[in-house]
Tab-separated table of C-alpha atoms and ligand atoms in Angstrom:
chain	number	residue	atom	x	y	z
M	1	MET	CA	30.516	207.752	18.192
M	2	SER	CA	30.384	207.227	14.431
M	3	ALA	CA	31.819	204.033	13.034
M	4	PRO	CA	35.451	204.348	11.903
M	5	HIS	CA	36.191	204.196	8.193
M	6	ALA	CA	36.768	200.647	7.031
M	7	GLN	CA	40.454	199.891	7.316
M	8	PRO	CA	42.400	197.299	5.320
M	9	LEU	CA	42.301	193.845	6.891
M	10	ILE	CA	45.431	192.796	8.758
M	11	SER	CA	46.433	189.236	7.812
M	12	ASP	CA	46.335	186.689	10.628
M	13	LYS	CA	48.666	184.387	8.718
M	14	PHE	CA	52.451	184.736	8.472
M	15	LEU	CA	53.658	184.382	4.884
M	16	HIS	CA	57.196	183.080	4.567
M	17	THR	CA	59.279	185.383	2.403
M	18	ASN	CA	62.389	183.250	1.729
M	19	VAL	CA	60.787	181.802	-1.400
M	20	GLN	CA	64.031	181.758	-3.412
M	21	LYS	CA	66.029	180.002	-0.691
M	22	GLU	CA	63.260	177.500	-0.026
M	23	ALA	CA	62.908	176.697	-3.736
M	24	GLU	CA	66.607	175.763	-3.723
M	25	VAL	CA	66.157	173.520	-0.695
M	26	LEU	CA	63.225	171.756	-2.352
M	27	ALA	CA	65.155	171.363	-5.619
M	28	ALA	CA	68.031	169.755	-3.718
M	29	ALA	CA	65.601	167.331	-2.071
M	30	LEU	CA	64.131	166.461	-5.471
M	31	ALA	CA	67.612	165.825	-6.840
M	32	GLY	CA	68.142	163.343	-3.985
M	33	LYS	CA	65.678	161.012	-5.766
M	34	GLN	CA	64.247	159.706	-2.479
M	35	LEU	CA	60.966	161.358	-1.587
M	36	SER	CA	59.315	158.965	0.875
M	37	GLY	CA	59.037	159.258	4.631
M	38	THR	CA	62.175	157.193	5.329
M	39	SER	CA	64.779	159.323	3.536
M	40	GLU	CA	67.938	160.845	5.033
M	41	VAL	CA	66.279	164.266	4.796
M	42	VAL	CA	63.513	163.086	7.133
M	43	SER	CA	66.119	161.710	9.577
M	44	ALA	CA	68.038	164.995	9.460
M	45	TYR	CA	64.804	166.921	10.112
M	46	GLU	CA	64.004	164.688	13.093
M	47	THR	CA	67.506	165.256	14.482
M	48	ALA	CA	67.093	169.035	14.140
M	49	LEU	CA	63.732	168.857	15.906
M	50	ALA	CA	65.166	166.708	18.722
M	51	SER	CA	67.860	169.308	19.214
M	52	PHE	CA	65.421	172.259	19.200
M	53	PHE	CA	63.126	170.612	21.758
M	54	GLY	CA	65.904	168.901	23.714
M	55	VAL	CA	64.215	165.484	23.753
M	56	ARG	CA	65.604	162.020	23.049
M	57	TYR	CA	63.005	160.684	20.577
M	58	THR	CA	61.374	162.745	17.842
M	59	LEU	CA	59.162	161.519	15.019
M	60	ALA	CA	58.218	163.801	12.146
M	61	LEU	CA	54.675	162.840	11.137
M	62	SER	CA	52.013	163.805	8.600
M	63	SER	CA	49.970	166.047	10.938
M	64	GLY	CA	49.311	167.153	14.493
M	65	THR	CA	46.155	165.070	14.322
M	66	ALA	CA	48.232	161.991	13.427
M	67	SER	CA	50.586	162.722	16.320
M	68	LEU	CA	47.690	162.986	18.809
M	69	HIS	CA	46.099	159.768	17.521
M	70	THR	CA	49.460	158.003	17.791
M	71	ALA	CA	49.960	159.299	21.356
M	72	LEU	CA	46.552	158.000	22.466
M	73	THR	CA	47.175	154.656	20.755
M	74	VAL	CA	50.595	153.937	22.268
M	75	LEU	CA	49.283	154.904	25.729
M	76	ASP	CA	46.313	152.520	25.226
M	77	ALA	CA	43.924	155.451	25.674
M	78	THR	CA	41.547	153.831	23.182
M	79	ASN	CA	38.248	151.900	23.058
M	80	GLY	CA	36.261	153.201	26.024
M	81	ALA	CA	39.225	154.616	27.954
M	82	GLU	CA	38.599	158.009	29.567
M	83	VAL	CA	40.831	160.947	28.700
M	84	LEU	CA	40.798	164.079	30.863
M	85	ILE	CA	40.754	167.216	28.722
M	86	PRO	CA	40.027	170.892	29.467
M	87	ALA	CA	36.581	172.096	28.359
M	88	THR	CA	38.430	174.845	26.472
M	89	ALA	CA	40.104	172.302	24.141
M	90	PRO	CA	39.444	173.122	20.465
M	91	VAL	CA	37.905	170.695	17.959
M	92	PRO	CA	41.229	169.407	16.499
M	93	SER	CA	42.445	168.412	19.989
M	94	LEU	CA	39.275	166.378	20.533
M	95	LEU	CA	38.725	164.611	17.211
M	96	PRO	CA	41.665	162.181	17.712
M	97	LEU	CA	39.965	160.958	20.919
M	98	LEU	CA	36.924	159.955	18.894
M	99	THR	CA	39.172	158.324	16.274
M	100	ALA	CA	40.832	156.281	19.039
M	101	GLY	CA	37.464	155.396	20.578
M	102	ALA	CA	38.379	157.205	23.805
M	103	ILE	CA	35.860	159.137	25.908
M	104	PRO	CA	36.553	162.831	26.542
M	105	VAL	CA	36.000	163.792	30.189
M	106	PHE	CA	35.766	167.573	30.388
M	107	VAL	CA	37.664	169.236	33.202
M	108	ASP	CA	37.283	172.893	34.124
M	109	CYS	CA	40.249	175.186	33.581
M	110	GLY	CA	41.773	177.621	36.051
M	111	GLN	CA	40.103	180.974	36.670
M	112	ASP	CA	42.725	182.865	34.682
M	113	HIS	CA	44.466	180.242	32.555
M	114	LEU	CA	43.682	177.479	30.052
M	115	GLY	CA	45.277	174.668	32.073
M	116	PHE	CA	43.416	172.310	34.410
M	117	ASP	CA	41.737	173.381	37.634
M	118	GLU	CA	43.540	170.762	39.735
M	119	GLU	CA	40.657	170.217	42.153
M	120	ASP	CA	38.290	169.441	39.308
M	121	LEU	CA	40.983	167.293	37.673
M	122	GLN	CA	41.329	165.151	40.785
M	123	ARG	CA	37.537	164.852	41.079
M	124	LYS	CA	37.181	163.522	37.514
M	125	ILE	CA	39.740	160.714	37.760
M	126	THR	CA	38.172	157.231	37.647
M	127	PRO	CA	39.573	153.692	37.333
M	128	ARG	CA	38.963	154.043	33.568
M	129	THR	CA	41.142	157.189	33.173
M	130	ARG	CA	44.039	156.356	30.833
M	131	ALA	CA	45.496	159.777	29.974
M	132	ALA	CA	45.156	163.529	30.403
M	133	LEU	CA	45.659	166.070	27.648
M	134	VAL	CA	46.520	169.768	28.040
M	135	VAL	CA	46.379	172.425	25.308
M	136	PRO	CA	48.391	175.653	25.628
M	137	MET	CA	46.114	177.563	23.246
M	138	TRP	CA	47.816	180.288	21.170
M	139	GLY	CA	51.093	179.235	22.796
M	140	TYR	CA	50.092	180.702	26.197
M	141	PRO	CA	51.772	178.772	29.006
M	142	PHE	CA	50.476	177.716	32.406
M	143	SER	CA	52.338	175.890	35.136
M	144	LEU	CA	52.092	172.088	34.974
M	145	GLU	CA	53.575	171.463	38.411
M	146	LYS	CA	50.323	170.860	40.309
M	147	THR	CA	48.747	169.021	37.366
M	148	LEU	CA	51.672	166.593	37.210
M	149	HIS	CA	51.562	166.193	40.978
M	150	VAL	CA	47.926	165.039	40.776
M	151	LEU	CA	48.413	162.834	37.698
M	152	ASN	CA	51.567	161.171	39.014
M	153	GLN	CA	49.746	160.023	42.153
M	154	TYR	CA	47.425	157.988	39.916
M	155	HIS	CA	50.063	157.029	37.301
M	156	ILE	CA	48.103	158.849	34.598
M	157	PRO	CA	50.314	159.950	31.690
M	158	LEU	CA	50.092	163.533	30.407
M	159	ILE	CA	49.899	164.292	26.687
M	160	GLU	CA	50.673	167.866	25.675
M	161	ASP	CA	48.845	169.140	22.611
M	162	ALA	CA	51.505	171.752	21.904
M	163	CYS	CA	50.295	172.142	18.298
M	164	GLN	CA	50.295	175.948	18.745
M	165	ALA	CA	53.124	176.116	21.260
M	166	HIS	CA	56.456	175.719	19.408
M	167	GLY	CA	59.038	177.464	21.587
M	168	THR	CA	56.648	178.340	24.433
M	169	LEU	CA	58.509	178.096	27.753
M	170	ILE	CA	56.909	176.553	30.843
M	171	ASP	CA	59.022	177.032	33.963
M	172	GLY	CA	62.063	177.428	31.740
M	173	ARG	CA	61.485	174.281	29.655
M	174	LYS	CA	59.832	174.004	26.244
M	175	ALA	CA	56.150	173.129	25.966
M	176	GLY	CA	55.791	169.623	24.546
M	177	THR	CA	58.579	168.243	26.746
M	178	TRP	CA	56.687	168.093	30.054
M	179	GLY	CA	54.288	165.279	29.258
M	180	ARG	CA	55.034	161.599	28.567
M	181	ILE	CA	54.321	162.612	24.973
M	182	GLY	CA	54.297	165.996	23.258
M	183	CYS	CA	52.351	166.521	20.022
M	184	LEU	CA	52.911	169.431	17.659
M	185	SER	CA	51.547	170.467	14.281
M	186	THR	CA	53.497	171.984	11.410
M	187	HIS	CA	50.373	172.892	9.442
M	188	ASP	CA	50.694	175.941	7.202
M	189	ARG	CA	49.344	178.332	9.867
M	190	LYS	CA	51.638	177.159	12.682
M	191	ILE	CA	54.907	178.793	13.770
M	192	LEU	CA	56.948	175.968	12.221
M	193	ALA	CA	55.115	175.291	8.957
M	194	THR	CA	55.615	172.536	6.373
M	195	GLY	CA	52.223	172.829	4.655
M	196	GLU	CA	50.898	169.777	6.468
M	197	GLY	CA	52.905	167.969	9.134
M	198	GLY	CA	53.229	166.966	12.772
M	199	ILE	CA	55.770	166.137	15.475
M	200	PHE	CA	55.759	163.445	18.188
M	201	LEU	CA	58.109	163.948	21.164
M	202	THR	CA	58.967	161.571	24.000
M	203	GLU	CA	61.778	160.593	26.340
M	204	ASP	CA	60.412	157.042	26.565
M	205	GLU	CA	62.163	154.521	24.312
M	206	ASP	CA	59.339	151.990	24.403
M	207	LEU	CA	56.694	154.577	23.468
M	208	ALA	CA	58.937	155.892	20.696
M	209	GLN	CA	59.354	152.399	19.231
M	210	ARG	CA	55.646	151.692	19.395
M	211	ALA	CA	54.905	155.048	17.789
M	212	ARG	CA	57.387	154.315	14.998
M	213	LEU	CA	55.709	150.974	14.302
M	214	PHE	CA	52.185	152.393	14.494
M	215	THR	CA	52.940	155.235	12.069
M	216	GLN	CA	54.800	152.980	9.601
M	217	LEU	CA	52.210	150.266	8.848
M	218	GLY	CA	53.156	148.250	11.933
M	219	GLY	CA	56.516	147.524	10.328
M	220	MET	CA	54.595	145.627	7.598
M	221	THR	CA	55.133	142.349	9.432
M	222	GLY	CA	51.440	141.668	9.781
M	223	LYS	CA	51.980	141.128	13.505
M	224	VAL	CA	51.250	144.619	14.830
M	225	HIS	CA	48.474	146.972	13.780
M	226	GLY	CA	49.576	150.234	12.283
M	227	THR	CA	48.661	153.002	9.921
M	228	LYS	CA	50.589	155.401	7.692
M	229	TYR	CA	51.351	158.725	9.343
M	230	MET	CA	54.768	159.609	7.914
M	231	ILE	CA	55.865	163.013	6.638
M	232	SER	CA	57.207	163.185	3.081
M	233	THR	CA	60.753	164.209	2.158
M	234	LEU	CA	59.690	167.502	0.528
M	235	GLN	CA	57.850	168.619	3.653
M	236	ALA	CA	60.797	167.556	5.814
M	237	ALA	CA	63.195	169.530	3.583
M	238	LEU	CA	61.050	172.634	4.076
M	239	GLY	CA	60.906	171.993	7.825
M	240	LEU	CA	64.688	171.630	7.977
M	241	ALA	CA	65.122	174.994	6.242
M	242	ARG	CA	62.547	176.704	8.444
M	243	ILE	CA	63.615	175.319	11.811
M	244	ALA	CA	66.867	177.210	11.281
M	245	GLN	CA	64.780	180.432	11.250
M	246	ILE	CA	62.526	179.667	14.189
M	247	ASP	CA	64.471	181.562	16.864
M	248	ALA	CA	64.480	184.743	14.754
M	249	ASN	CA	60.763	184.235	14.083
M	250	LEU	CA	60.061	183.903	17.830
M	251	ARG	CA	62.165	186.999	18.654
M	252	GLN	CA	60.243	189.161	16.165
M	253	ARG	CA	56.950	187.951	17.648
M	254	GLU	CA	58.171	188.915	21.127
M	255	THR	CA	59.204	192.375	19.848
M	256	ASN	CA	55.768	192.927	18.287
M	257	ALA	CA	54.128	191.671	21.490
M	258	SER	CA	56.101	194.162	23.585
M	259	HIS	CA	54.569	197.064	21.587
M	260	LEU	CA	51.074	195.669	22.127
M	261	ARG	CA	51.782	195.149	25.831
M	262	ALA	CA	52.900	198.784	26.165
M	263	ALA	CA	49.511	199.922	24.797
M	264	LEU	CA	47.626	197.594	27.136
M	265	ASN	CA	49.466	199.137	30.072
M	266	GLN	CA	47.522	202.326	29.318
M	267	CYS	CA	44.173	200.506	29.155
M	268	LEU	CA	41.808	200.296	32.106
M	269	ASN	CA	39.714	197.290	31.065
M	270	LEU	CA	41.895	195.260	28.704
M	271	ALA	CA	44.981	193.256	29.649
M	272	GLU	CA	47.129	190.478	28.249
M	273	LEU	CA	46.105	186.929	29.248
M	274	ASP	CA	48.081	186.058	32.375
M	275	TYR	CA	50.953	183.611	32.476
M	276	PRO	CA	53.158	182.638	35.422
M	277	VAL	CA	56.604	184.029	36.187
M	278	GLY	CA	59.242	181.808	34.553
M	279	CYS	CA	56.931	181.095	31.615
M	280	MET	CA	57.005	182.693	28.172
M	281	PRO	CA	54.398	182.591	25.359
M	282	ASN	CA	55.671	181.969	21.822
M	283	TYR	CA	53.213	184.597	20.539
M	284	TYR	CA	51.516	182.313	18.053
M	285	ALA	CA	48.799	184.926	18.654
M	286	PHE	CA	48.518	187.734	21.189
M	287	VAL	CA	45.678	187.062	23.656
M	288	ILE	CA	43.850	189.841	25.477
M	289	ARG	CA	41.240	189.549	28.200
M	290	THR	CA	38.718	191.894	29.747
M	291	THR	CA	38.879	192.557	33.442
M	292	GLY	CA	35.149	191.907	33.793
M	293	ALA	CA	32.676	192.126	30.950
M	294	GLU	CA	32.212	190.126	27.778
M	295	MET	CA	34.661	190.488	24.928
M	296	ALA	CA	32.081	190.387	22.103
M	297	PRO	CA	31.751	194.197	21.598
M	298	VAL	CA	35.551	194.535	21.607
M	299	ILE	CA	35.904	191.785	18.991
M	300	GLU	CA	33.346	193.609	16.821
M	301	ALA	CA	35.082	196.988	17.217
M	302	LEU	CA	38.482	195.454	16.394
M	303	LYS	CA	36.982	193.809	13.321
M	304	GLU	CA	35.714	197.226	12.147
M	305	ARG	CA	39.327	198.340	12.370
M	306	GLY	CA	40.511	195.441	10.186
M	307	ILE	CA	41.858	193.377	13.086
M	308	PRO	CA	40.803	189.701	12.943
M	309	SER	CA	40.149	187.350	15.873
M	310	ASP	CA	40.777	183.616	16.142
M	311	ILE	CA	37.707	183.400	18.379
M	312	THR	CA	35.331	184.341	15.555
M	313	ARG	CA	37.388	182.658	12.810
M	314	TYR	CA	36.945	179.261	14.455
M	315	GLY	CA	33.709	179.903	16.369
M	316	TYR	CA	35.666	179.079	19.529
M	317	ARG	CA	33.473	177.915	22.425
M	318	VAL	CA	33.478	175.364	25.232
M	319	ALA	CA	33.799	171.918	23.729
M	320	TYR	CA	30.602	170.473	25.140
M	321	GLU	CA	28.571	173.041	23.188
M	322	CYS	CA	29.699	171.455	19.874
M	323	PRO	CA	27.127	168.917	18.620
M	324	LEU	CA	29.813	166.258	18.232
M	325	PHE	CA	30.912	166.486	21.874
M	326	ARG	CA	27.579	167.271	23.525
M	327	PRO	CA	26.983	163.559	24.287
M	328	PHE	CA	30.008	163.696	26.615
M	329	PHE	CA	28.617	166.598	28.640
M	330	ARG	CA	28.315	165.818	32.366
M	331	GLU	CA	28.323	169.203	34.087
M	332	ARG	CA	29.135	172.787	33.216
M	333	CYS	CA	32.657	174.131	33.546
M	334	PRO	CA	32.068	177.690	34.765
M	335	ASN	CA	35.684	178.878	34.643
M	336	ALA	CA	36.009	177.693	31.042
M	337	GLU	CA	32.783	179.419	29.989
M	338	ARG	CA	33.764	182.695	31.668
M	339	LEU	CA	37.317	182.611	30.315
M	340	ILE	CA	36.228	182.041	26.717
M	341	GLU	CA	33.679	184.870	26.887
M	342	GLY	CA	36.326	187.264	28.160
M	343	ILE	CA	39.220	186.720	25.715
M	344	THR	CA	40.172	187.353	22.114
M	345	THR	CA	43.290	187.186	19.962
M	346	VAL	CA	45.013	189.639	17.640
M	347	PRO	CA	47.789	188.895	15.112
M	348	VAL	CA	51.379	189.407	16.294
M	349	HIS	CA	53.353	187.435	13.670
M	350	PRO	CA	56.599	188.599	12.020
M	351	GLY	CA	54.806	189.437	8.764
M	352	LEU	CA	53.161	192.503	10.357
M	353	SER	CA	54.554	195.877	9.342
M	354	GLU	CA	55.446	198.386	12.075
M	355	GLU	CA	52.426	200.413	10.952
M	356	GLU	CA	50.134	197.399	11.453
M	357	VAL	CA	51.490	196.704	14.951
M	358	GLN	CA	50.923	200.386	15.819
M	359	ARG	CA	47.416	200.213	14.359
M	360	ILE	CA	46.559	197.285	16.667
M	361	ALA	CA	48.137	199.032	19.672
M	362	HIS	CA	46.164	202.211	18.903
M	363	ALA	CA	42.937	200.202	18.491
M	364	PHE	CA	43.360	198.784	22.022
M	365	LEU	CA	43.201	202.332	23.404
M	366	GLU	CA	40.158	203.166	21.273
M	367	VAL	CA	38.111	200.094	22.233
M	368	ASP	CA	39.180	199.850	25.882
M	369	HIS	CA	35.986	201.552	27.113
M	370	LEU	CA	33.837	198.828	25.434
M	371	ALA	CA	35.318	196.210	27.735
M	372	ARG	CA	34.004	197.791	30.913
Z	1	PLP	C1	46.516	172.698	14.500
Z	1	PLP	C2	46.089	172.004	15.722
Z	1	PLP	C3	45.846	170.619	15.758
Z	1	PLP	C4	45.855	169.754	14.541
Z	1	PLP	O1	47.042	169.807	13.815
Z	1	PLP	P1	47.000	169.399	12.270
Z	1	PLP	O2	48.430	169.401	11.853
Z	1	PLP	O3	46.188	170.429	11.569
Z	1	PLP	O4	46.396	168.038	12.185
Z	1	PLP	C5	45.531	170.040	16.975
Z	1	PLP	N1	45.435	170.762	18.104
Z	1	PLP	C6	45.635	172.094	18.100
Z	1	PLP	C7	45.556	172.847	19.402
Z	1	PLP	C8	45.949	172.760	16.923
Z	1	PLP	O5	46.136	174.083	16.935
């Protein structure tokens, strides 16, 4: 078969189009003359976030990275403490562990999902384990019931890195609200985007207070250590405007995803990544898997058709293959290796035209035979 003509590249980034409205919101914030991280705008943004996620305590922070570092710190998962983390965790989920001085302990994931394999999880718990961290990559959910059952027996707190999972539903409840702490990012590429930014969620008053102190210079009393991880008023103003749009954003993603799913139903070798009944992805990206073979030829053929993949964009691979995390390698995680080889992502964001969604759907049918 001859190579298809080069087709225009489909953007993997959603560009917000309410520029006029958002300029007004930012102008109003500027007129308020208070631009720091302790303004009324920031408080209002935190209240809106608490209401969206349905949690008691919400901190708007400077990044997802800051939120993860804060979570590890307030749970004392620092200086030599072990943190259980799936081998499929991406670099930004892992770097805060190194910042905190914690030791990543790689756990295999399930055969068909990016959560923990609970048997391996149990096996890797030691007296030094201080926390476990899950990452619903691309907003794809997995059940946390068995994971929490194991962790609760050992009183190990769960941190959710829900940086890609705004609005993802796990057994009917939002991702980020299952763990002792939920961490989200509002970086420019994320579903809720403030340029740079992060969110810290918890139901625990003590953890919330410690997080507040840690992210605000320890209260500047000189008694408690802290750093500066606050969001600024302009970012919060943008977040406040955009959180009002998030449900519409999520609905359009689901509509686009339903067209892609319809095409996959006609494929023999490609399918959507599985998720349990009662769960719902937020469609940060649409994830496909092969039923057997490697995904590499499919990724290449999609690229020829102008359809980008997060796997190649970020050089996604099992964490212990990255030079930085190789020293923490203990044993291979076969499920994680197989899963990563067999998946890829395609864009599904609300900025896609109908023609672009159809182009992706059509490409699935064309490349299906490569996945055999
Ligand atoms: C984006 C992201 C982060 C880091 O968030 P920043 O706001 O960029 O610091 C961490 N973990 C995951 C899974 C992410 O997608």
